[in-house]
Short mmCIF file of C-alpha atoms in Angstrom, two decimals:
data_model
loop_
_atom_site.label_atom_id
_atom_site.label_comp_id
_atom_site.label_asym_id
_atom_site.label_seq_id
_atom_site.Cartn_x
_atom_site.Cartn_y
_atom_site.Cartn_z
CA MET A 1 0.00 0.00 0.00
CA PRO A 2 1.37 3.47 -0.83
CA PRO A 3 2.69 4.93 2.48
CA ALA A 4 0.79 8.22 2.04
CA ARG A 5 -2.53 6.36 1.95
CA GLU A 6 -1.89 5.10 5.44
CA TRP A 7 -0.13 8.23 6.77
CA ARG A 8 -3.09 10.49 5.92
CA SER A 9 -5.33 8.57 8.27
CA TYR A 10 -3.04 8.49 11.33
CA PRO A 11 -5.28 10.91 13.32
CA GLN A 12 -8.15 8.43 12.95
CA ARG A 13 -6.12 5.24 13.20
CA TYR A 14 -4.05 6.33 16.19
CA LYS A 15 -6.29 8.79 18.06
CA MET A 16 -9.75 7.73 16.85
CA GLU A 17 -10.39 11.30 15.78
CA ALA A 18 -14.02 11.93 14.80
CA ALA A 19 -16.01 15.03 13.80
CA ARG A 20 -19.25 16.32 15.32
CA CYS A 21 -21.56 18.43 13.12
CA LYS A 22 -21.97 21.86 14.74
CA GLU A 23 -25.45 22.16 13.27
CA CYS A 24 -27.14 18.87 14.23
CA GLY A 25 -24.61 17.08 16.45
CA LYS A 26 -24.23 13.95 14.28
CA VAL A 27 -20.85 12.30 14.75
CA TYR A 28 -18.76 11.02 11.84
CA PHE A 29 -15.82 8.64 11.95
CA PRO A 30 -13.71 9.34 9.95
CA PRO A 31 -14.43 13.11 9.69
CA ARG A 32 -16.25 14.38 6.60
CA LEU A 33 -16.61 17.68 4.77
CA VAL A 34 -20.42 17.78 4.74
CA CYS A 35 -23.11 16.35 7.03
CA GLY A 36 -25.45 13.84 5.39
CA LYS A 37 -28.21 14.63 7.87
CA CYS A 38 -28.38 18.46 7.74
CA GLN A 39 -25.87 19.41 4.99
CA GLY A 40 -23.89 21.40 7.59
CA ARG A 41 -20.23 22.06 6.79
CA GLU A 42 -18.94 23.13 10.21
CA PHE A 43 -17.54 20.39 12.42
CA GLU A 44 -15.63 20.15 15.66
CA ARG A 45 -13.04 17.42 15.87
CA PHE A 46 -12.59 15.31 18.97
CA ASN A 47 -11.02 12.03 20.02
CA MET A 48 -13.72 9.45 20.68
CA SER A 49 -14.15 7.64 23.96
CA ARG A 50 -12.37 4.24 23.92
CA THR A 51 -15.33 2.37 25.42
CA GLY A 52 -18.47 1.12 23.74
CA LYS A 53 -20.48 -1.99 22.96
CA VAL A 54 -20.86 -4.61 20.26
CA ILE A 55 -23.75 -4.07 17.82
CA THR A 56 -23.11 -7.20 15.71
CA TYR A 57 -20.20 -9.58 15.06
CA THR A 58 -18.85 -12.54 13.13
CA VAL A 59 -15.85 -14.86 13.15
CA ILE A 60 -13.79 -14.65 9.97
CA ARG A 61 -12.63 -18.17 9.02
CA THR A 62 -11.63 -17.40 5.42
CA PRO A 63 -9.73 -14.10 5.45
CA ALA A 64 -8.21 -11.86 2.79
CA ASP A 65 -4.53 -12.61 2.06
CA ALA A 66 -3.28 -9.80 4.35
CA PHE A 67 -4.95 -11.46 7.36
CA LYS A 68 -4.18 -15.08 6.51
CA GLY A 69 -1.99 -15.87 9.52
CA GLN A 70 -4.56 -14.46 11.94
CA ALA A 71 -7.68 -16.55 11.11
CA PRO A 72 -9.95 -17.44 12.71
CA PHE A 73 -10.55 -14.04 14.29
CA ALA A 74 -13.58 -12.07 15.48
CA VAL A 75 -14.72 -8.81 13.92
CA GLY A 76 -17.65 -6.65 14.85
CA ILE A 77 -19.48 -3.39 14.44
CA VAL A 78 -19.12 -1.46 17.69
CA LYS A 79 -20.75 1.78 18.88
CA MET A 80 -18.40 4.02 20.84
CA ASP A 81 -19.89 5.77 23.89
CA GLY A 82 -20.83 9.30 22.75
CA GLY A 83 -19.26 8.57 19.38
CA ALA A 84 -19.79 6.82 16.07
CA ARG A 85 -20.00 3.20 14.98
CA LEU A 86 -17.03 1.48 13.41
CA THR A 87 -15.91 -1.92 12.14
CA THR A 88 -13.07 -3.48 14.12
CA GLN A 89 -11.45 -6.74 15.08
CA ILE A 90 -12.42 -8.03 18.51
CA ALA A 91 -9.31 -9.48 20.17
CA ASP A 92 -8.61 -11.45 23.36
CA VAL A 93 -12.08 -12.96 23.25
CA SER A 94 -13.34 -16.54 23.13
CA PHE A 95 -15.83 -16.89 20.29
CA GLU A 96 -18.47 -18.22 22.71
CA GLU A 97 -18.22 -14.95 24.63
CA LEU A 98 -19.30 -12.86 21.61
CA LYS A 99 -22.79 -11.35 21.91
CA VAL A 100 -24.78 -8.27 20.96
CA GLY A 101 -24.30 -5.67 23.69
CA LEU A 102 -20.90 -6.98 24.86
CA PRO A 103 -19.04 -4.04 26.52
CA ILE A 104 -15.66 -3.37 24.87
CA LYS A 105 -12.76 -0.96 24.99
CA MET A 106 -10.46 -0.06 22.13
CA GLU A 107 -6.75 -0.87 22.41
CA PHE A 108 -3.87 0.16 20.15
CA ARG A 109 -2.74 -2.96 18.30
CA ARG A 110 -0.92 -4.27 15.27
CA ILE A 111 -3.50 -4.78 12.48
CA PHE A 112 -1.46 -6.50 9.75
CA SER A 113 1.88 -6.35 7.97
CA GLU A 114 2.53 -6.44 4.25
CA GLY A 115 5.25 -6.89 1.68
CA ASP A 116 8.73 -8.36 1.91
CA ALA A 117 9.82 -5.51 4.21
CA GLY A 118 6.97 -6.35 6.58
CA LEU A 119 5.51 -2.84 6.71
CA ILE A 120 3.36 -2.92 9.84
CA HIS A 121 -0.05 -1.28 9.98
CA TYR A 122 -1.20 -0.27 13.45
CA GLY A 123 -4.65 0.75 14.58
CA HIS A 124 -7.28 -0.11 17.15
CA LYS A 125 -8.93 -3.40 18.07
CA ALA A 126 -11.75 -3.93 20.53
CA VAL A 127 -11.23 -6.13 23.60
CA PRO A 128 -13.97 -7.19 26.02
CA VAL A 129 -14.31 -5.20 29.25
CA ARG A 130 -14.48 -7.76 32.04
CA GLN A 131 -15.97 -6.82 35.40
CA MET B 1 -41.09 9.58 -21.95
CA ARG B 2 -41.64 6.63 -24.29
CA ASP B 3 -42.66 3.15 -23.14
CA VAL B 4 -39.81 0.66 -23.59
CA ALA B 5 -39.81 -3.08 -24.22
CA VAL B 6 -37.24 -5.87 -24.25
CA ILE B 7 -37.32 -7.75 -27.56
CA GLY B 8 -34.34 -10.04 -27.16
CA VAL B 9 -32.26 -11.67 -24.43
CA GLY B 10 -29.13 -13.84 -24.43
CA MET B 11 -27.04 -15.79 -21.97
CA GLN B 12 -24.55 -18.62 -22.42
CA LYS B 13 -23.87 -21.25 -19.76
CA TRP B 14 -22.03 -19.83 -16.75
CA GLY B 15 -19.14 -21.42 -14.88
CA GLU B 16 -15.35 -21.63 -14.92
CA LEU B 17 -14.85 -20.75 -18.58
CA TRP B 18 -11.08 -21.12 -18.83
CA GLU B 19 -11.07 -21.54 -22.60
CA LYS B 20 -12.87 -18.22 -23.14
CA SER B 21 -11.69 -14.62 -22.80
CA ILE B 22 -13.79 -11.78 -21.36
CA ARG B 23 -14.40 -10.67 -24.98
CA ASP B 24 -15.63 -14.09 -26.09
CA ILE B 25 -17.88 -14.38 -23.06
CA PHE B 26 -19.52 -10.99 -23.59
CA VAL B 27 -19.86 -11.20 -27.36
CA GLU B 28 -21.40 -14.70 -27.30
CA SER B 29 -24.21 -13.61 -24.98
CA ALA B 30 -24.68 -10.25 -26.75
CA LEU B 31 -25.01 -12.01 -30.12
CA LEU B 32 -27.59 -14.40 -28.64
CA ALA B 33 -29.61 -11.38 -27.51
CA MET B 34 -29.29 -9.68 -30.92
CA ASP B 35 -30.26 -12.90 -32.74
CA ASP B 36 -33.21 -13.34 -30.38
CA ALA B 37 -34.30 -9.79 -31.29
CA GLY B 38 -33.44 -10.20 -34.97
CA VAL B 39 -31.16 -7.16 -35.17
CA ASP B 40 -27.59 -6.84 -36.40
CA ARG B 41 -27.07 -3.13 -35.80
CA LEU B 42 -27.34 -1.16 -32.54
CA ASP B 43 -27.80 2.56 -31.94
CA SER B 44 -25.97 2.39 -28.62
CA MET B 45 -24.82 -0.08 -25.95
CA TYR B 46 -24.06 -0.31 -22.23
CA VAL B 47 -21.59 -2.77 -20.70
CA GLY B 48 -21.90 -3.53 -16.99
CA SER B 49 -18.69 -4.79 -15.38
CA MET B 50 -17.39 -4.34 -11.87
CA SER B 51 -13.64 -4.80 -12.05
CA PRO B 52 -12.26 -5.99 -15.40
CA GLY B 53 -9.05 -4.12 -14.57
CA ILE B 54 -8.25 -6.44 -11.67
CA PHE B 55 -9.99 -9.61 -12.89
CA ALA B 56 -9.00 -9.48 -16.58
CA ALA B 57 -6.33 -6.74 -16.84
CA GLN B 58 -8.52 -4.72 -19.19
CA GLU B 59 -10.30 -1.41 -18.70
CA HIS B 60 -12.03 0.73 -21.35
CA LEU B 61 -14.44 -2.15 -21.84
CA GLU B 62 -17.00 -0.10 -23.80
CA SER B 63 -14.58 0.29 -26.69
CA VAL B 64 -13.36 -3.32 -26.53
CA MET B 65 -16.87 -4.74 -26.60
CA ALA B 66 -18.39 -2.42 -29.22
CA ASP B 67 -15.40 -3.27 -31.41
CA TYR B 68 -15.57 -7.06 -30.92
CA LEU B 69 -19.36 -7.06 -31.26
CA GLY B 70 -18.91 -5.60 -34.75
CA GLN B 71 -20.50 -2.28 -33.76
CA GLN B 72 -17.58 0.11 -34.33
CA TYR B 73 -18.36 3.83 -34.01
CA ILE B 74 -21.57 3.52 -31.98
CA PRO B 75 -21.75 5.25 -28.59
CA ALA B 76 -20.88 2.69 -25.87
CA THR B 77 -20.71 3.13 -22.11
CA ARG B 78 -19.13 0.99 -19.40
CA VAL B 79 -21.22 0.98 -16.22
CA GLU B 80 -19.84 0.19 -12.76
CA SER B 81 -21.88 -0.18 -9.60
CA ALA B 82 -20.13 -3.20 -8.05
CA CYS B 83 -22.47 -6.23 -8.20
CA ALA B 84 -25.33 -3.98 -9.43
CA SER B 85 -23.39 -2.97 -12.57
CA ALA B 86 -25.61 -4.90 -14.99
CA GLY B 87 -28.88 -3.83 -13.36
CA LEU B 88 -27.71 -0.25 -13.73
CA ALA B 89 -26.60 -0.84 -17.36
CA PHE B 90 -30.15 -2.06 -18.05
CA ARG B 91 -31.65 1.02 -16.37
CA LEU B 92 -29.45 3.39 -18.40
CA ALA B 93 -30.38 1.59 -21.63
CA TRP B 94 -34.05 1.96 -20.66
CA MET B 95 -33.54 5.69 -20.01
CA GLU B 96 -31.84 6.17 -23.37
CA VAL B 97 -34.69 4.52 -25.29
CA ALA B 98 -37.36 6.18 -23.13
CA SER B 99 -35.83 9.60 -23.77
CA GLY B 100 -36.10 9.18 -27.53
CA ILE B 101 -32.35 9.50 -28.13
CA SER B 102 -31.98 5.92 -29.44
CA ASP B 103 -34.26 3.17 -30.78
CA ILE B 104 -32.18 -0.01 -30.50
CA VAL B 105 -29.98 -0.28 -27.40
CA LEU B 106 -28.16 -3.31 -26.01
CA ALA B 107 -27.60 -3.67 -22.26
CA GLY B 108 -25.00 -6.27 -21.36
CA GLY B 109 -22.99 -7.33 -18.37
CA VAL B 110 -19.84 -9.42 -18.00
CA GLU B 111 -17.27 -10.56 -15.46
CA LYS B 112 -14.31 -12.90 -16.00
CA MET B 113 -13.40 -13.90 -12.44
CA THR B 114 -11.50 -17.20 -12.63
CA ASP B 115 -8.28 -15.97 -14.26
CA VAL B 116 -7.05 -14.69 -10.87
CA SER B 117 -6.35 -16.47 -7.57
CA GLY B 118 -8.95 -16.70 -4.80
CA GLY B 119 -7.01 -14.10 -2.81
CA GLU B 120 -6.97 -11.64 -5.70
CA ALA B 121 -10.68 -12.20 -6.33
CA THR B 122 -11.41 -11.58 -2.64
CA TYR B 123 -9.41 -8.36 -2.87
CA ALA B 124 -11.21 -7.20 -6.04
CA LEU B 125 -14.60 -7.87 -4.44
CA ALA B 126 -13.57 -6.14 -1.20
CA THR B 127 -13.12 -2.89 -3.14
CA ALA B 128 -16.94 -2.74 -3.27
CA ALA B 129 -16.95 -2.32 0.53
CA ASP B 130 -15.40 0.60 2.41
CA MET B 131 -11.82 -0.50 1.76
CA LYS B 132 -10.27 1.70 4.39
CA TRP B 133 -12.71 1.40 7.28
CA GLU B 134 -14.15 -2.07 6.72
CA ALA B 135 -11.87 -4.31 4.63
CA MET B 136 -8.59 -3.02 6.08
CA ASN B 137 -9.75 -4.10 9.53
CA GLY B 138 -10.02 -7.69 8.35
CA VAL B 139 -13.70 -7.97 7.45
CA THR B 140 -14.54 -9.73 4.17
CA PHE B 141 -17.75 -9.61 2.10
CA PRO B 142 -19.07 -12.82 3.63
CA GLY B 143 -18.14 -11.19 6.95
CA LEU B 144 -20.31 -8.13 6.28
CA TYR B 145 -23.34 -10.26 5.38
CA ALA B 146 -22.59 -12.52 8.35
CA MET B 147 -22.86 -9.46 10.62
CA MET B 148 -26.16 -8.61 8.91
CA ALA B 149 -27.28 -12.20 9.63
CA VAL B 150 -26.30 -11.98 13.32
CA ALA B 151 -28.20 -8.67 13.61
CA HIS B 152 -31.27 -10.19 11.88
CA MET B 153 -31.16 -13.32 14.07
CA HIS B 154 -30.81 -11.17 17.20
CA LYS B 155 -33.64 -8.79 16.27
CA TYR B 156 -36.16 -11.24 14.80
CA GLY B 157 -35.13 -14.74 15.87
CA THR B 158 -34.21 -15.83 12.34
CA THR B 159 -32.65 -19.31 12.52
CA ARG B 160 -29.63 -21.03 10.98
CA GLU B 161 -31.99 -23.49 9.29
CA GLN B 162 -33.95 -20.63 7.69
CA LEU B 163 -30.73 -19.25 6.19
CA ALA B 164 -29.87 -22.71 4.85
CA SER B 165 -33.37 -23.06 3.35
CA VAL B 166 -32.54 -20.26 0.89
CA ALA B 167 -29.58 -22.21 -0.51
CA VAL B 168 -31.56 -25.46 -0.62
CA LYS B 169 -34.42 -23.85 -2.57
CA ASN B 170 -32.12 -22.02 -5.00
CA HIS B 171 -30.04 -25.13 -5.75
CA TYR B 172 -33.26 -27.08 -6.34
CA ASN B 173 -34.42 -24.40 -8.81
CA GLY B 174 -30.96 -24.21 -10.41
CA SER B 175 -30.91 -27.97 -10.95
CA MET B 176 -33.52 -27.28 -13.67
CA ASN B 177 -31.54 -24.44 -15.28
CA PRO B 178 -29.16 -25.72 -17.99
CA ARG B 179 -27.13 -22.47 -17.79
CA ALA B 180 -26.49 -22.66 -14.03
CA GLN B 181 -22.97 -23.18 -12.68
CA PHE B 182 -23.90 -25.55 -9.82
CA ARG B 183 -26.86 -27.80 -10.59
CA SER B 184 -26.60 -30.22 -7.67
CA ARG B 185 -29.46 -30.42 -5.18
CA ILE B 186 -28.44 -29.93 -1.54
CA THR B 187 -30.01 -30.34 1.91
CA VAL B 188 -30.20 -28.11 4.99
CA ALA B 189 -27.68 -30.46 6.66
CA ASP B 190 -25.29 -30.07 3.70
CA VAL B 191 -25.35 -26.29 4.17
CA ILE B 192 -24.94 -26.35 7.95
CA ASN B 193 -22.08 -28.87 7.76
CA SER B 194 -20.21 -27.20 4.90
CA VAL B 195 -16.92 -25.34 5.43
CA LYS B 196 -17.24 -22.28 7.67
CA VAL B 197 -16.52 -18.92 6.02
CA ALA B 198 -17.76 -16.21 8.40
CA ASP B 199 -20.05 -17.37 11.23
CA PRO B 200 -22.91 -18.13 10.82
CA LEU B 201 -22.35 -18.32 7.03
CA ASN B 202 -20.74 -21.40 5.48
CA ILE B 203 -19.51 -21.93 1.95
CA LEU B 204 -22.96 -23.16 0.84
CA ASP B 205 -24.48 -19.88 2.07
CA CYS B 206 -22.27 -17.98 -0.39
CA SER B 207 -22.64 -17.36 -4.12
CA PRO B 208 -19.66 -18.65 -6.12
CA ILE B 209 -16.88 -17.11 -8.24
CA THR B 210 -18.08 -17.30 -11.85
CA ASP B 211 -17.28 -16.34 -15.45
CA GLY B 212 -20.30 -15.22 -17.43
CA ALA B 213 -22.27 -12.62 -19.32
CA ALA B 214 -25.87 -11.77 -20.14
CA ALA B 215 -27.54 -9.23 -22.44
CA ALA B 216 -30.86 -7.74 -23.52
CA VAL B 217 -32.02 -5.60 -26.46
CA LEU B 218 -34.39 -2.71 -25.74
CA VAL B 219 -36.62 -0.82 -28.20
CA PRO B 220 -39.60 1.59 -27.98
CA ALA B 221 -42.72 -0.40 -27.05
CA ASP B 222 -44.65 0.92 -30.06
CA GLN B 223 -42.05 -0.59 -32.42
CA VAL B 224 -42.26 -4.14 -31.01
CA LYS B 225 -44.48 -5.24 -33.93
CA ASN B 226 -41.48 -4.75 -36.25
CA TYR B 227 -39.59 -7.55 -34.50
CA LYS B 228 -40.03 -11.30 -34.59
CA LYS B 229 -40.76 -12.08 -30.93
CA ALA B 230 -43.26 -10.85 -28.35
CA GLY B 231 -42.00 -7.86 -26.43
CA VAL B 232 -41.89 -7.62 -22.65
CA LYS B 233 -42.60 -4.15 -21.29
CA ILE B 234 -40.50 -2.38 -18.65
CA ILE B 235 -43.18 -0.86 -16.43
CA GLY B 236 -41.10 0.18 -13.42
CA SER B 237 -37.51 1.14 -12.64
CA GLY B 238 -35.94 2.28 -9.37
CA HIS B 239 -32.41 3.07 -8.21
CA ALA B 240 -31.04 4.12 -4.82
CA THR B 241 -27.81 4.30 -2.85
CA ASP B 242 -26.97 4.01 0.85
CA THR B 243 -23.88 4.49 3.02
CA ILE B 244 -20.86 2.61 1.71
CA ALA B 245 -20.06 1.18 5.18
CA LEU B 246 -22.53 -1.22 6.79
CA HIS B 247 -21.69 0.22 10.22
CA ASP B 248 -23.08 3.64 9.21
CA ARG B 249 -26.61 2.24 8.60
CA GLU B 250 -29.18 2.86 11.27
CA ASP B 251 -30.66 -0.64 10.89
CA ILE B 252 -28.09 -3.34 10.11
CA ALA B 253 -30.86 -5.96 9.79
CA ALA B 254 -32.42 -4.14 6.79
CA ILE B 255 -31.37 -3.04 3.29
CA ARG B 256 -32.82 0.42 2.86
CA ALA B 257 -31.58 1.04 -0.70
CA ALA B 258 -33.58 -2.01 -1.84
CA GLN B 259 -36.71 -0.69 -0.18
CA ILE B 260 -36.33 2.79 -1.70
CA ALA B 261 -35.56 1.48 -5.20
CA ALA B 262 -38.53 -0.92 -4.97
CA ASP B 263 -40.88 1.85 -3.84
CA GLN B 264 -39.87 3.92 -6.89
CA ALA B 265 -40.40 0.98 -9.24
CA TYR B 266 -43.78 0.04 -7.69
CA LYS B 267 -44.96 3.65 -7.94
CA MET B 268 -43.95 3.96 -11.60
CA ALA B 269 -45.61 0.62 -12.42
CA GLY B 270 -48.76 1.45 -10.46
CA LYS B 271 -48.34 -1.88 -8.69
CA GLY B 272 -47.51 -3.23 -5.24
CA PRO B 273 -45.76 -6.31 -3.85
CA ARG B 274 -48.96 -8.37 -4.12
CA ASP B 275 -49.14 -7.76 -7.87
CA ILE B 276 -45.77 -9.44 -8.47
CA ASP B 277 -46.02 -13.02 -9.79
CA PHE B 278 -42.34 -13.94 -9.25
CA ALA B 279 -39.02 -12.23 -8.44
CA GLU B 280 -35.33 -12.62 -9.07
CA VAL B 281 -33.45 -11.16 -6.08
CA HIS B 282 -29.79 -10.66 -5.23
CA ASP B 283 -28.98 -13.70 -3.06
CA CYS B 284 -25.22 -13.14 -2.94
CA PHE B 285 -25.49 -14.74 0.52
CA THR B 286 -28.48 -16.61 1.97
CA ILE B 287 -29.24 -13.82 4.46
CA ALA B 288 -29.41 -11.30 1.61
CA GLU B 289 -32.42 -13.04 0.03
CA ILE B 290 -34.26 -13.02 3.37
CA VAL B 291 -33.56 -9.34 4.09
CA VAL B 292 -34.36 -8.27 0.51
CA SER B 293 -37.62 -10.25 0.44
CA GLU B 294 -38.66 -8.04 3.37
CA ALA B 295 -37.36 -4.82 1.76
CA LEU B 296 -39.42 -5.55 -1.37
CA GLY B 297 -42.57 -5.78 0.75
CA PHE B 298 -43.24 -9.49 0.10
CA PHE B 299 -43.04 -10.11 3.87
CA GLU B 300 -43.08 -8.02 7.03
CA PRO B 301 -39.64 -7.32 8.57
CA GLY B 302 -38.55 -10.50 10.36
CA GLN B 303 -40.89 -12.79 8.38
CA GLY B 304 -38.49 -13.50 5.50
CA GLY B 305 -36.88 -16.44 7.33
CA PRO B 306 -40.11 -18.29 8.26
CA ALA B 307 -41.44 -17.61 4.72
CA VAL B 308 -38.59 -19.36 2.93
CA GLU B 309 -38.64 -22.24 5.40
CA SER B 310 -42.36 -22.86 4.87
CA GLY B 311 -42.05 -22.83 1.07
CA GLU B 312 -43.77 -19.50 0.38
CA THR B 313 -40.91 -18.53 -1.95
CA ALA B 314 -40.65 -21.89 -3.74
CA ARG B 315 -41.60 -22.07 -7.42
CA ASP B 316 -45.11 -23.23 -6.51
CA GLY B 317 -45.35 -20.95 -3.45
CA ARG B 318 -47.16 -17.65 -2.93
CA ILE B 319 -44.30 -15.55 -4.34
CA PRO B 320 -41.63 -17.61 -6.15
CA ILE B 321 -38.15 -16.14 -5.59
CA ASN B 322 -35.12 -17.02 -7.70
CA VAL B 323 -36.67 -19.69 -9.91
CA SER B 324 -33.50 -19.39 -12.02
CA GLY B 325 -31.45 -20.77 -9.12
CA GLY B 326 -30.40 -17.27 -8.09
CA LEU B 327 -26.81 -16.16 -7.69
CA LYS B 328 -26.30 -19.13 -5.38
CA SER B 329 -26.76 -21.88 -7.97
CA LYS B 330 -26.64 -20.06 -11.29
CA GLY B 331 -23.35 -18.34 -10.38
CA HIS B 332 -22.39 -14.72 -9.72
CA PRO B 333 -20.16 -13.07 -12.31
CA VAL B 334 -20.60 -9.81 -10.45
CA GLY B 335 -20.93 -7.40 -13.38
CA ALA B 336 -23.35 -9.71 -15.28
CA THR B 337 -25.78 -10.82 -12.58
CA GLY B 338 -28.32 -8.00 -12.99
CA LEU B 339 -28.88 -8.87 -16.64
CA ALA B 340 -29.16 -12.60 -15.99
CA GLN B 341 -32.09 -11.64 -13.76
CA ILE B 342 -33.64 -9.75 -16.70
CA VAL B 343 -33.05 -12.75 -18.99
CA GLU B 344 -34.95 -14.96 -16.52
CA LEU B 345 -37.81 -12.43 -16.24
CA VAL B 346 -38.20 -12.09 -20.01
CA GLU B 347 -38.08 -15.85 -20.69
CA GLN B 348 -40.56 -16.57 -17.88
CA LEU B 349 -42.92 -13.86 -19.14
CA ARG B 350 -42.73 -15.32 -22.66
CA GLY B 351 -43.45 -18.79 -21.23
CA GLU B 352 -40.10 -20.20 -22.43
CA SER B 353 -38.68 -21.50 -19.14
CA GLY B 354 -39.54 -25.18 -19.59
CA GLN B 355 -39.26 -27.27 -16.43
CA ARG B 356 -38.97 -24.25 -14.14
CA GLN B 357 -41.76 -22.17 -15.72
CA VAL B 358 -43.85 -20.21 -13.22
CA LYS B 359 -47.55 -20.73 -13.99
CA ASN B 360 -49.48 -17.67 -15.23
CA ALA B 361 -46.44 -15.39 -14.92
CA ARG B 362 -47.48 -11.92 -16.10
CA VAL B 363 -45.47 -9.53 -13.87
CA GLY B 364 -41.88 -10.14 -12.71
CA LEU B 365 -39.52 -8.13 -10.51
CA ALA B 366 -35.70 -8.06 -10.56
CA GLN B 367 -33.61 -6.68 -7.67
CA ASN B 368 -29.84 -6.26 -8.08
CA MET B 369 -27.51 -4.69 -5.50
CA GLY B 370 -23.94 -3.61 -5.00
CA GLY B 371 -21.74 -4.19 -1.96
CA SER B 372 -23.55 -4.69 1.32
CA GLY B 373 -26.46 -2.65 -0.08
CA GLY B 374 -24.61 0.57 -0.93
CA SER B 375 -26.47 0.61 -4.26
CA CYS B 376 -29.59 -1.11 -5.52
CA VAL B 377 -31.56 -1.30 -8.77
CA VAL B 378 -35.10 -2.70 -9.15
CA HIS B 379 -37.05 -3.36 -12.36
CA ILE B 380 -40.60 -4.56 -12.95
CA LEU B 381 -41.47 -6.18 -16.30
CA GLU B 382 -44.88 -7.15 -17.67
CA VAL B 383 -46.24 -9.20 -20.55
CA MET B 384 -47.44 -6.89 -23.36
#
C-alpha cells in the first residue's frame, strides 16, 4: 500500500479522531466535509471515547490474504460511547463470549503487515471489558 | 417519456470458462440477444462490469466490446456499480430509449473472475466495501453479510436453518436451469455442515466465483411489432444508494436502498408487492435473500426467514423467488448478474422456461444490488 494512503489517516487510526456536526450534532468517523443529515459544513473534531459496545459480530474463518496468519478471528461493528459506529477486530475474546451488547474498549494494536519488508499497519482493536 | 420493451435476451452457460476470454464471453451472450431480437445493428450499448481491470487486466471495456461485437463507431458506455453494474446498465439503456435518443440499445454485463487467484478475487470484491474502514480491519464480504445475519437473528429470531433453506431452494431451482454453474441439489444439513466462512455463514451460504455474461435488447414499445418475438414491457424502474459502510446504517438488519428502489419501481408501475407473480433477487449470501424479500414488501420485517422455510418462496409458493437458481446456484459473475435476472424475467414472461416455468407469470420483478447494499436497482417487467 502506498505509504501516504496510510499516513493520511493516522489521526483516525491512532487517536480515533471523529467530527461532530456543529449544526445537528451527528458524529462522523472518519471526519467528513459535509453532514449527510443536515448538509452542515462546520464540524468540531474530537477524540472518541475508547469504550463502547458490540452491535453485531462474526468470526472470519476465510480471510483476505493480508490477514491469513490471523484466522480465525472475530470482527464486529461497535458503537463508541458518545461517538460513532465502526468496524473493528475483537481481540482477546473466546468466540463463545461474543454477543450483541458486549461491553468493549479499544486498544492500540498491530492490524497486519505487508510486503517483503513487513511494513506494519497499526490501529485499534476492541477487547472485552471484564468486570 | 416513451414506453420501452425488451425484444431479445441472451445468456450462455455460466461457470469456470477457462477456454474463453472476457471478450468471447460478452460477445457470445450479446449475439444471442441480438439474434433473439433479430437485429444486427445497434444505436448504442451499455456494458456492466465491476472490475475488469483487476480480474481481466482490461479497462475501457465499452470500446473493446463495441469493437468485438462488430459495432464500431456507436456510442458505448461501461457501467460500474459493483455487483449492481448490470442492473444499472439495463436502467441506463431503458432511459436512453425512453428519452427518444436511441431506438435499439443493447444492455449487457460481463465478469471474468477465474483468471485470478482466490485471494486476488477476494481483494477485487472487497473494493466494493469501504476498503479503508471495513476491509482493512479484516472484514470480508461474507463477513459483512454474516454481521447482517447476526443482527437479523438477534432482532427477529431468524434461525440457521432458515438461512440454509434459501440455498436449498435455490439449488433445487438451479438444478432445472441448464445455464447454471452448480446444478446439484443440496439439503439443509449439507449447508450447515459445509466449510465455515464467516459465522454463521458457510460456503454453501455464499454465491460462487463465476465467469459469465448476459444481455438484452431494448426498443420503444410501439415498435415491437417490427420484431419477430413478443416484447416484454419495462413498467417500473428504481435506483437508490446508501452508506458505503454497513456500520453507518441505522438498521443493520435491513437493506434500505432495496426498499427505496422498490418503492420507486412500484410507484412507476402502479403496482404493489402483491401484484408481483415472481421475483429474481440478489442472493449473494443466503441472508441477503431473506432481508431483501422483506425490503421488497413481500413479507413483514422479520418474516423472510419463516417464509422461505415454509415454502412460500418456492416455485409453486405464494411468491416464487429465484426460480432461475439465483446467484447461489446459477453463479455470480458480479458485473453480469443483474442482466441474468432480466433474462430470466423475459423468458418466464414469454413462457419459455420449460421445467422451471412459473404458472401464469405476467409480472416479474428483478432486484440487483452492489456491496452490502450501498447501491440497488429494481425493475418490474410485464407481458405486453
